[in-house]
CSV table of C-alpha atoms and ligand atoms in Angstrom, one decimal:
chain,number,residue,atom,x,y,z
A,1,MET,CA,-16.2,-3.5,8.3
A,2,LYS,CA,-14.3,-5.5,10.8
A,3,ARG,CA,-12.9,-3.8,13.8
A,4,SER,CA,-9.5,-2.0,13.7
A,5,MET,CA,-6.6,-4.4,14.8
A,6,GLN,CA,-5.4,-1.7,17.2
A,7,SER,CA,-7.8,-3.3,19.6
A,8,THR,CA,-8.2,-5.9,22.3
A,9,GLU,CA,-7.7,-8.5,19.6
A,10,GLU,CA,-4.2,-7.1,18.7
A,11,GLU,CA,-3.2,-6.4,22.4
A,12,LEU,CA,-4.2,-10.0,23.2
A,13,ALA,CA,-2.4,-11.3,20.1
A,14,GLU,CA,0.8,-9.4,21.3
A,15,LEU,CA,0.5,-11.0,24.8
A,16,LEU,CA,0.0,-14.3,23.7
A,17,GLN,CA,3.0,-14.0,21.3
A,18,LYS,CA,5.2,-12.8,24.1
A,19,ASN,CA,4.0,-15.7,26.2
A,20,HIS,CA,3.9,-18.5,23.6
A,21,HIS,CA,5.9,-20.8,25.7
A,22,THR,CA,3.2,-21.0,28.5
A,23,PHE,CA,-0.5,-21.0,29.3
A,24,LEU,CA,-2.2,-17.8,30.6
A,25,SER,CA,-5.5,-17.9,32.2
A,26,THR,CA,-8.5,-15.9,31.2
A,27,LYS,CA,-8.3,-13.9,34.4
A,28,GLU,CA,-4.7,-13.1,34.0
A,29,LEU,CA,-5.1,-12.2,30.3
A,30,ALA,CA,-8.1,-9.9,31.3
A,31,GLU,CA,-6.1,-8.3,34.1
A,32,ARG,CA,-3.1,-7.7,31.9
A,33,ILE,CA,-5.1,-6.0,29.1
A,34,GLY,CA,-7.4,-4.3,31.6
A,35,VAL,CA,-10.8,-5.7,30.3
A,36,HIS,CA,-13.5,-8.0,31.6
A,37,PRO,CA,-12.8,-11.8,31.2
A,38,TYR,CA,-15.8,-12.0,28.9
A,39,VAL,CA,-14.1,-9.6,26.6
A,40,VAL,CA,-11.0,-11.9,26.6
A,41,TYR,CA,-13.2,-14.8,25.6
A,42,GLN,CA,-14.7,-12.9,22.7
A,43,ALA,CA,-11.3,-11.7,21.5
A,44,ILE,CA,-10.0,-15.4,21.4
A,45,LYS,CA,-12.8,-16.2,19.3
A,46,GLU,CA,-12.1,-13.5,17.2
A,47,LEU,CA,-8.3,-14.4,16.8
A,48,ARG,CA,-9.2,-17.8,15.9
A,49,ARG,CA,-11.4,-16.4,13.0
A,50,TRP,CA,-8.2,-14.6,11.9
A,51,ASP,CA,-6.3,-18.1,11.9
A,52,PHE,CA,-4.5,-17.9,15.1
A,53,LYS,CA,-4.1,-21.3,16.5
A,54,ILE,CA,-4.8,-21.0,20.1
A,55,LEU,CA,-4.8,-24.0,22.5
A,56,SER,CA,-7.0,-24.0,25.5
A,57,GLU,CA,-7.0,-26.3,28.3
A,58,LYS,CA,-9.2,-26.4,31.3
A,59,GLY,CA,-7.8,-25.0,34.5
A,60,LYS,CA,-4.7,-23.7,32.5
A,61,GLY,CA,-6.0,-21.1,30.0
A,62,TYR,CA,-4.8,-20.3,26.6
A,63,ARG,CA,-1.6,-20.9,24.7
A,64,LEU,CA,-0.7,-19.5,21.3
A,65,MET,CA,0.6,-22.3,18.8
A,66,GLU,CA,0.8,-20.5,15.6
A,67,SER,CA,0.3,-16.8,14.3
A,68,PRO,CA,-0.9,-16.1,10.8
A,69,ASP,CA,0.8,-13.8,8.4
A,70,LEU,CA,-1.1,-10.7,9.2
A,71,LEU,CA,-0.1,-7.0,8.7
A,72,LEU,CA,-0.8,-6.3,12.4
A,73,SER,CA,-0.1,-2.5,13.5
A,74,SER,CA,2.0,-3.8,16.3
A,75,GLU,CA,4.2,-5.8,14.0
A,76,ILE,CA,4.5,-3.0,11.5
A,77,LYS,CA,5.4,-0.6,14.2
A,78,LYS,CA,8.1,-2.8,15.6
A,79,ASN,CA,10.0,-2.8,12.4
A,80,LEU,CA,9.3,0.6,11.0
A,81,LYS,CA,11.9,3.3,11.2
A,82,SER,CA,10.0,6.3,9.5
A,83,GLU,CA,9.1,9.2,11.3
A,84,VAL,CA,5.8,10.5,9.6
A,85,LEU,CA,4.7,7.8,7.5
A,86,GLY,CA,3.0,5.2,9.6
A,87,LYS,CA,3.1,7.2,13.0
A,88,GLU,CA,-0.6,6.2,13.2
A,89,ILE,CA,-1.5,2.7,11.9
A,90,LEU,CA,-5.0,1.2,11.5
A,91,SER,CA,-4.9,-2.4,10.4
A,92,TYR,CA,-7.8,-4.3,9.3
A,93,ARG,CA,-8.6,-7.8,8.1
A,94,THR,CA,-11.3,-6.8,5.6
A,95,LEU,CA,-12.1,-3.4,4.4
A,96,GLY,CA,-14.1,-2.2,1.1
A,97,SER,CA,-11.3,0.1,0.2
A,98,THR,CA,-8.4,1.6,2.1
A,99,ASN,CA,-8.7,4.7,0.1
A,100,GLN,CA,-12.3,4.9,1.0
A,101,LEU,CA,-11.8,4.8,4.7
A,102,ALA,CA,-8.7,6.9,4.5
A,103,PHE,CA,-10.6,9.8,2.9
A,104,ARG,CA,-13.3,9.5,5.5
A,105,LEU,CA,-10.7,9.7,8.3
A,106,ALA,CA,-8.9,12.6,6.6
A,107,GLU,CA,-12.1,14.6,6.2
A,108,ASN,CA,-12.5,14.0,10.0
A,109,GLY,CA,-8.9,15.5,10.7
A,110,ALA,CA,-6.8,12.3,10.8
A,111,SER,CA,-3.2,13.3,10.9
A,112,GLU,CA,-0.4,13.4,8.0
A,113,GLY,CA,1.2,10.0,7.8
A,114,THR,CA,-1.7,8.0,9.1
A,115,LEU,CA,-1.5,4.6,7.4
A,116,ILE,CA,-4.5,2.4,6.6
A,117,VAL,CA,-3.8,-1.4,5.9
A,118,ALA,CA,-6.1,-4.2,4.9
A,119,ASP,CA,-5.2,-7.8,4.5
A,120,LYS,CA,-8.2,-7.9,1.8
A,121,GLN,CA,-10.2,-5.4,0.1
A,122,THR,CA,-13.8,-6.2,-1.3
A,123,ARG,CA,-14.0,-3.1,-3.3
A,124,GLY,CA,-10.4,-2.1,-4.1
A,125,ARG,CA,-10.4,0.7,-6.6
A,126,GLY,CA,-8.3,1.9,-9.4
A,127,ARG,CA,-8.6,5.1,-11.4
A,128,MET,CA,-11.7,6.1,-13.1
A,129,GLY,CA,-14.2,3.7,-11.3
A,130,ARG,CA,-12.0,0.7,-12.2
A,131,SER,CA,-11.4,-2.1,-9.7
A,132,TRP,CA,-8.4,-3.3,-8.1
A,133,TYR,CA,-8.3,-7.1,-7.3
A,134,SER,CA,-7.1,-7.4,-3.7
A,135,PRO,CA,-7.3,-11.0,-2.3
A,136,PRO,CA,-6.4,-11.9,1.4
A,137,LYS,CA,-2.8,-12.2,2.6
A,138,LEU,CA,-1.2,-12.0,-0.9
A,139,GLY,CA,-0.6,-8.3,-1.4
A,140,LEU,CA,0.0,-4.9,0.2
A,141,TRP,CA,-3.3,-2.9,0.1
A,142,ILE,CA,-2.5,0.4,1.7
A,143,SER,CA,-3.3,4.0,1.9
A,144,LEU,CA,-1.6,7.1,3.5
A,145,ILE,CA,-3.1,10.3,4.5
A,146,LEU,CA,-0.8,13.2,3.3
A,147,ARG,CA,-1.2,16.9,3.9
A,148,PRO,CA,1.3,18.6,1.8
A,149,ASP,CA,1.3,22.3,1.6
A,150,ILE,CA,1.6,22.5,-2.3
A,151,PRO,CA,-0.8,23.7,-4.9
A,152,PRO,CA,-2.9,20.8,-6.5
A,153,PHE,CA,-1.2,21.0,-9.8
A,154,LYS,CA,1.9,19.8,-8.1
A,155,ALA,CA,0.1,16.6,-7.0
A,156,PRO,CA,0.8,14.3,-9.7
A,157,GLY,CA,4.3,14.3,-8.6
A,158,LEU,CA,3.3,12.5,-5.6
A,159,SER,CA,2.3,9.5,-7.7
A,160,ILE,CA,5.7,9.5,-9.3
A,161,CYS,CA,7.4,9.7,-6.0
A,162,ALA,CA,5.2,6.6,-4.6
A,163,GLY,CA,6.0,4.7,-7.8
A,164,LEU,CA,9.5,5.4,-7.6
A,165,ALA,CA,9.7,4.4,-3.8
A,166,LEU,CA,8.0,1.2,-4.8
A,167,ALA,CA,10.1,0.3,-7.7
A,168,GLN,CA,13.3,1.1,-5.7
A,169,THR,CA,12.1,-1.0,-2.8
A,170,ILE,CA,11.3,-4.1,-4.9
A,171,ASN,CA,14.8,-3.5,-6.5
A,172,ASP,CA,16.5,-3.4,-3.2
A,173,LEU,CA,14.9,-6.4,-1.8
A,174,THR,CA,14.9,-8.7,-4.8
A,175,GLY,CA,17.4,-7.3,-7.4
A,176,LEU,CA,14.5,-7.3,-9.9
A,177,ASP,CA,14.5,-4.7,-12.5
A,178,ALA,CA,11.2,-2.9,-11.4
A,179,LYS,CA,10.1,0.0,-13.5
A,180,ILE,CA,7.6,2.9,-13.2
A,181,LYS,CA,5.1,3.1,-16.1
A,182,TRP,CA,3.9,6.9,-16.0
A,183,PRO,CA,1.6,7.8,-14.4
A,184,ASN,CA,0.8,5.3,-11.7
A,185,ASP,CA,2.1,1.8,-12.5
A,186,CYS,CA,4.9,-0.3,-11.3
A,187,LEU,CA,6.0,-3.2,-13.7
A,188,LEU,CA,8.1,-6.2,-13.4
A,189,ASN,CA,8.9,-7.8,-16.7
A,190,GLY,CA,6.3,-5.6,-18.6
A,191,ARG,CA,3.5,-6.6,-16.2
A,192,LYS,CA,1.7,-4.8,-13.6
A,193,VAL,CA,2.9,-5.6,-10.1
A,194,GLY,CA,1.7,-2.4,-8.5
A,195,GLY,CA,-0.6,0.5,-9.0
A,196,ILE,CA,-0.9,3.9,-7.3
A,197,LEU,CA,-4.2,5.7,-6.8
A,198,LEU,CA,-4.0,9.5,-5.7
A,199,GLU,CA,-7.2,11.0,-4.5
A,200,LEU,CA,-7.3,14.6,-3.6
A,201,SER,CA,-9.5,17.0,-1.5
A,202,ALA,CA,-8.5,20.4,-2.6
A,203,GLU,CA,-9.5,23.9,-3.2
A,204,LEU,CA,-8.3,26.0,-6.4
A,205,ASP,CA,-4.9,27.0,-4.9
A,206,ARG,CA,-4.5,24.5,-2.1
A,207,ILE,CA,-4.6,20.9,-1.0
A,208,ASN,CA,-6.5,19.8,1.9
A,209,PHE,CA,-5.2,16.3,1.8
A,210,VAL,CA,-4.1,13.6,-0.5
A,211,ILE,CA,-4.9,9.9,0.0
A,212,ALA,CA,-2.0,7.9,-1.5
A,213,GLY,CA,-3.4,4.4,-2.2
A,214,ILE,CA,-0.8,1.8,-3.1
A,215,GLY,CA,-1.5,-1.7,-4.1
A,216,VAL,CA,1.2,-4.4,-4.6
A,217,ASN,CA,0.8,-7.9,-5.6
A,218,VAL,CA,3.3,-9.7,-3.4
A,219,ASN,CA,3.0,-13.4,-2.9
A,220,HIS,CA,0.4,-14.4,-5.7
A,221,ARG,CA,1.0,-17.4,-7.7
A,222,PRO,CA,-0.4,-17.5,-11.3
A,223,SER,CA,-3.4,-19.2,-10.2
A,224,ASP,CA,-4.2,-16.5,-7.5
A,225,PHE,CA,-5.1,-14.1,-10.3
A,226,PRO,CA,-8.4,-14.2,-12.2
A,227,LYS,CA,-8.4,-14.9,-16.0
A,228,ARG,CA,-9.1,-11.3,-17.1
A,229,LEU,CA,-5.7,-10.2,-15.3
A,230,SER,CA,-3.6,-13.2,-16.0
A,231,ALA,CA,-2.0,-11.7,-19.2
A,232,ILE,CA,-1.3,-8.1,-17.7
A,233,ALA,CA,-0.7,-8.8,-13.9
A,234,THR,CA,2.2,-10.3,-12.1
A,235,SER,CA,3.5,-10.6,-8.4
A,236,ILE,CA,7.0,-10.3,-6.9
A,237,ARG,CA,7.0,-13.9,-6.0
A,238,MET,CA,6.0,-14.9,-9.6
A,239,GLU,CA,9.1,-12.9,-11.0
A,240,TRP,CA,11.6,-13.6,-8.1
A,241,GLY,CA,10.7,-17.2,-7.4
A,242,LYS,CA,10.5,-16.8,-3.7
A,243,GLU,CA,8.1,-15.6,-1.0
A,244,VAL,CA,8.5,-12.1,0.1
A,245,SER,CA,7.8,-10.8,3.7
A,246,ARG,CA,5.1,-8.3,3.4
A,247,ILE,CA,6.2,-6.6,6.5
A,248,ASN,CA,9.7,-6.0,5.2
A,249,LEU,CA,8.4,-4.8,1.9
A,250,LEU,CA,5.9,-2.4,3.6
A,251,THR,CA,8.4,-1.1,6.1
A,252,SER,CA,11.2,-0.5,3.5
A,253,PHE,CA,8.6,1.1,1.1
A,254,LEU,CA,7.3,3.5,3.8
A,255,GLU,CA,10.9,4.5,4.8
A,256,ARG,CA,12.0,5.1,1.1
A,257,PHE,CA,8.6,7.0,0.4
A,258,GLU,CA,9.1,9.0,3.4
A,259,ASN,CA,12.4,10.3,2.3
A,260,LEU,CA,11.1,11.1,-1.2
A,261,TYR,CA,8.0,12.6,0.1
A,262,LEU,CA,9.8,15.1,2.5
A,263,TYR,CA,12.2,16.2,-0.2
A,264,PHE,CA,9.2,16.6,-2.6
A,265,LYS,CA,7.4,18.8,-0.2
A,266,LYS,CA,10.3,21.3,-0.1
A,267,LYS,CA,11.9,20.9,-3.6
A,268,GLY,CA,9.4,19.2,-5.9
A,269,LEU,CA,10.8,16.4,-8.1
A,270,THR,CA,13.7,18.4,-9.3
A,271,SER,CA,16.4,16.5,-7.6
A,272,GLN,CA,14.9,13.1,-8.3
A,273,ARG,CA,14.6,13.5,-12.2
A,274,GLN,CA,17.7,11.3,-12.8
A,275,LEU,CA,16.3,8.6,-10.7
A,276,ILE,CA,12.9,8.9,-12.3
A,277,ARG,CA,14.4,8.7,-15.8
A,278,LYS,CA,16.4,5.6,-14.7
A,279,PHE,CA,13.3,3.7,-13.5
A,280,SER,CA,11.0,4.9,-16.1
A,281,SER,CA,9.6,2.2,-18.7
A,282,LEU,CA,8.4,4.8,-21.3
A,283,LEU,CA,11.2,7.3,-22.0
A,284,ASN,CA,12.4,7.2,-25.6
A,285,ARG,CA,9.6,4.9,-26.6
A,286,LYS,CA,6.8,5.7,-29.3
A,287,VAL,CA,3.5,5.9,-27.3
A,288,THR,CA,-0.1,6.8,-27.6
A,289,VAL,CA,-1.6,8.6,-24.7
A,290,LYS,CA,-5.4,8.5,-24.4
A,291,LEU,CA,-6.8,11.7,-22.8
A,292,GLY,CA,-10.5,11.3,-22.7
A,293,LYS,CA,-11.4,11.3,-26.3
A,294,GLU,CA,-8.2,12.6,-27.6
A,295,LYS,CA,-5.2,10.6,-28.5
A,296,ILE,CA,-1.7,11.9,-28.6
A,297,GLU,CA,1.1,10.0,-30.5
A,298,GLY,CA,4.8,10.7,-30.3
A,299,LYS,CA,8.0,9.9,-28.4
A,300,ALA,CA,8.0,10.0,-24.6
A,301,GLU,CA,10.8,12.4,-24.0
A,302,ASP,CA,10.8,13.2,-20.3
A,303,ILE,CA,8.9,13.4,-17.0
A,304,ASP,CA,9.0,17.1,-16.0
A,305,GLU,CA,9.5,18.7,-12.5
A,306,TYR,CA,5.7,18.4,-11.9
A,307,GLY,CA,5.4,14.7,-12.8
A,308,SER,CA,3.9,15.4,-16.3
A,309,LEU,CA,4.8,13.4,-19.4
A,310,VAL,CA,6.5,15.3,-22.1
A,311,ILE,CA,5.7,14.0,-25.6
A,312,LYS,CA,7.4,14.9,-28.8
A,313,THR,CA,5.0,14.8,-31.5
A,314,THR,CA,4.9,15.8,-35.1
A,315,ARG,CA,3.3,19.1,-34.2
A,316,GLY,CA,5.7,20.0,-31.4
A,317,ARG,CA,5.9,19.0,-27.6
A,318,ARG,CA,2.9,18.2,-25.5
A,319,VAL,CA,2.8,18.0,-21.9
A,320,VAL,CA,0.2,15.7,-20.3
A,321,THR,CA,-0.6,15.6,-16.6
A,322,ALA,CA,-2.7,12.4,-16.8
A,323,GLY,CA,-3.9,9.7,-19.2
A,324,GLU,CA,-3.5,6.1,-20.5
A,325,VAL,CA,-0.3,5.2,-22.1
A,326,THR,CA,0.2,2.4,-24.5
A,327,VAL,CA,3.6,1.7,-25.9
A,328,MET,CA,3.4,1.4,-29.8
B,401,BT5,C1,-4.4,1.6,-10.3
B,401,BT5,O1,-5.4,1.9,-11.2
B,401,BT5,O2,-3.5,1.0,-10.8
B,401,BT5,C2,-4.5,1.8,-9.0
B,401,BT5,C3,-4.7,0.9,-8.0
B,401,BT5,C4,-4.6,1.2,-6.5
B,401,BT5,C5,-4.9,0.2,-5.7
B,401,BT5,C6,-4.8,0.5,-4.3
B,401,BT5,S1,-4.8,-0.8,-3.2
B,401,BT5,C7,-4.9,0.2,-1.9
B,401,BT5,C8,-5.8,1.3,-2.2
B,401,BT5,N1,-7.1,1.3,-1.9
B,401,BT5,C9,-8.0,1.1,-3.0
B,401,BT5,O3,-9.2,1.0,-3.0
B,401,BT5,N2,-7.1,1.4,-4.1
B,401,BT5,C10,-5.6,1.6,-3.7
B,401,BT5,P1,-5.7,1.8,-12.7
B,401,BT5,O4,-4.4,2.3,-13.4
B,401,BT5,O5,-7.0,2.4,-13.1
B,401,BT5,O6,-5.6,0.2,-13.1
B,401,BT5,C11,-6.7,-0.7,-12.7
B,401,BT5,C12,-6.6,-1.8,-13.7
B,401,BT5,O7,-5.6,-2.7,-13.4
B,401,BT5,C13,-7.9,-2.6,-13.8
B,401,BT5,O8,-8.8,-2.2,-14.7
B,401,BT5,C14,-7.2,-4.0,-14.1
B,401,BT5,O9,-7.1,-4.1,-15.6
B,401,BT5,C15,-5.9,-4.0,-13.6
B,401,BT5,N3,-5.9,-4.6,-12.1
B,401,BT5,C16,-7.0,-4.8,-11.3
B,401,BT5,N4,-6.4,-5.4,-10.2
B,401,BT5,C17,-5.0,-5.6,-10.4
B,401,BT5,C18,-3.9,-6.3,-9.6
B,401,BT5,N5,-4.1,-6.8,-8.4
B,401,BT5,N6,-2.7,-6.4,-10.3
B,401,BT5,C19,-2.6,-5.8,-11.5
B,401,BT5,N7,-3.5,-5.4,-12.3
B,401,BT5,C20,-4.8,-5.3,-11.9
């Protein structure tokens, strides 16, 4: 695991960015950050590995020529207006899985709203042991630590909130008709552009914490997906035809999700149901839901106040809290 970017490297990158018009000597950089000159030397090496183009001239020092498109925590913070989500940000170049790290941090007491971001995941995960393809620099691979004071059976509603926030954010930024596909997908033109993975630590009647993992394909071209995903996955760029700023997408998403989340903690999904219905791709469609070995067929009628799917079957209504849905 690479070091967090809230580190000497990140401080150095900020300093070089602010002074990009001039050279700064190792001594000066070391003094301004408060570290030994050797640490500056090492950090410069690391920044170059991160694709920062840094010029060095004997007797003058270092000057930044070009910064890569990275989700540095300082960059995110500069643009973020939310109050809870993203209060603490840990940003990494490469992680196994942001959810995995978030879970560990939450077990050790990390606070509500802590955001983990990775430019690349090597073991990004989906539900039920499936994997999530997370190549470098093209997407948002993030996890949020949430500590809602709600009983565990209400937690699936959080997945709907996150999906709704994502669909609305994509819609706001691009005008594209983004949809939520219950329980955890975000779709553009019928293909998966994002997925939500909720992981819970709970007792019978109370949640310790929830990790909300969100993956969004942002700037992928068709050739950036492996063959096995090319028929089912898409990116915002592929549907919109333009590159999207990952920082803008991330900060807008966090602000929207925060609004929905704070409301959800007080009142559940009740007041969002109209919006959920509007953004849902399943309602009034004939569906099959796979629940372990059981298959339920019927018409998707509603998403209830707990985020469960209500299906009208020939034998009456069924309310399902999780499952795999196929539209017939
Ligand atoms: C999901 O699972 O859709 C939840 C994905 C959550 C990913 C985020 S990224 C940040 C955080 N850290 C993590 O480790 N995970 C979360 P599921 O419904 O099980 O869908 C997984 C299936 O989607 C796979 O089996 C593939 O078929 C497909 N898939 C994998 N990668 C994809 C991608 N990048 N885009 C679209 N579909 C993908």
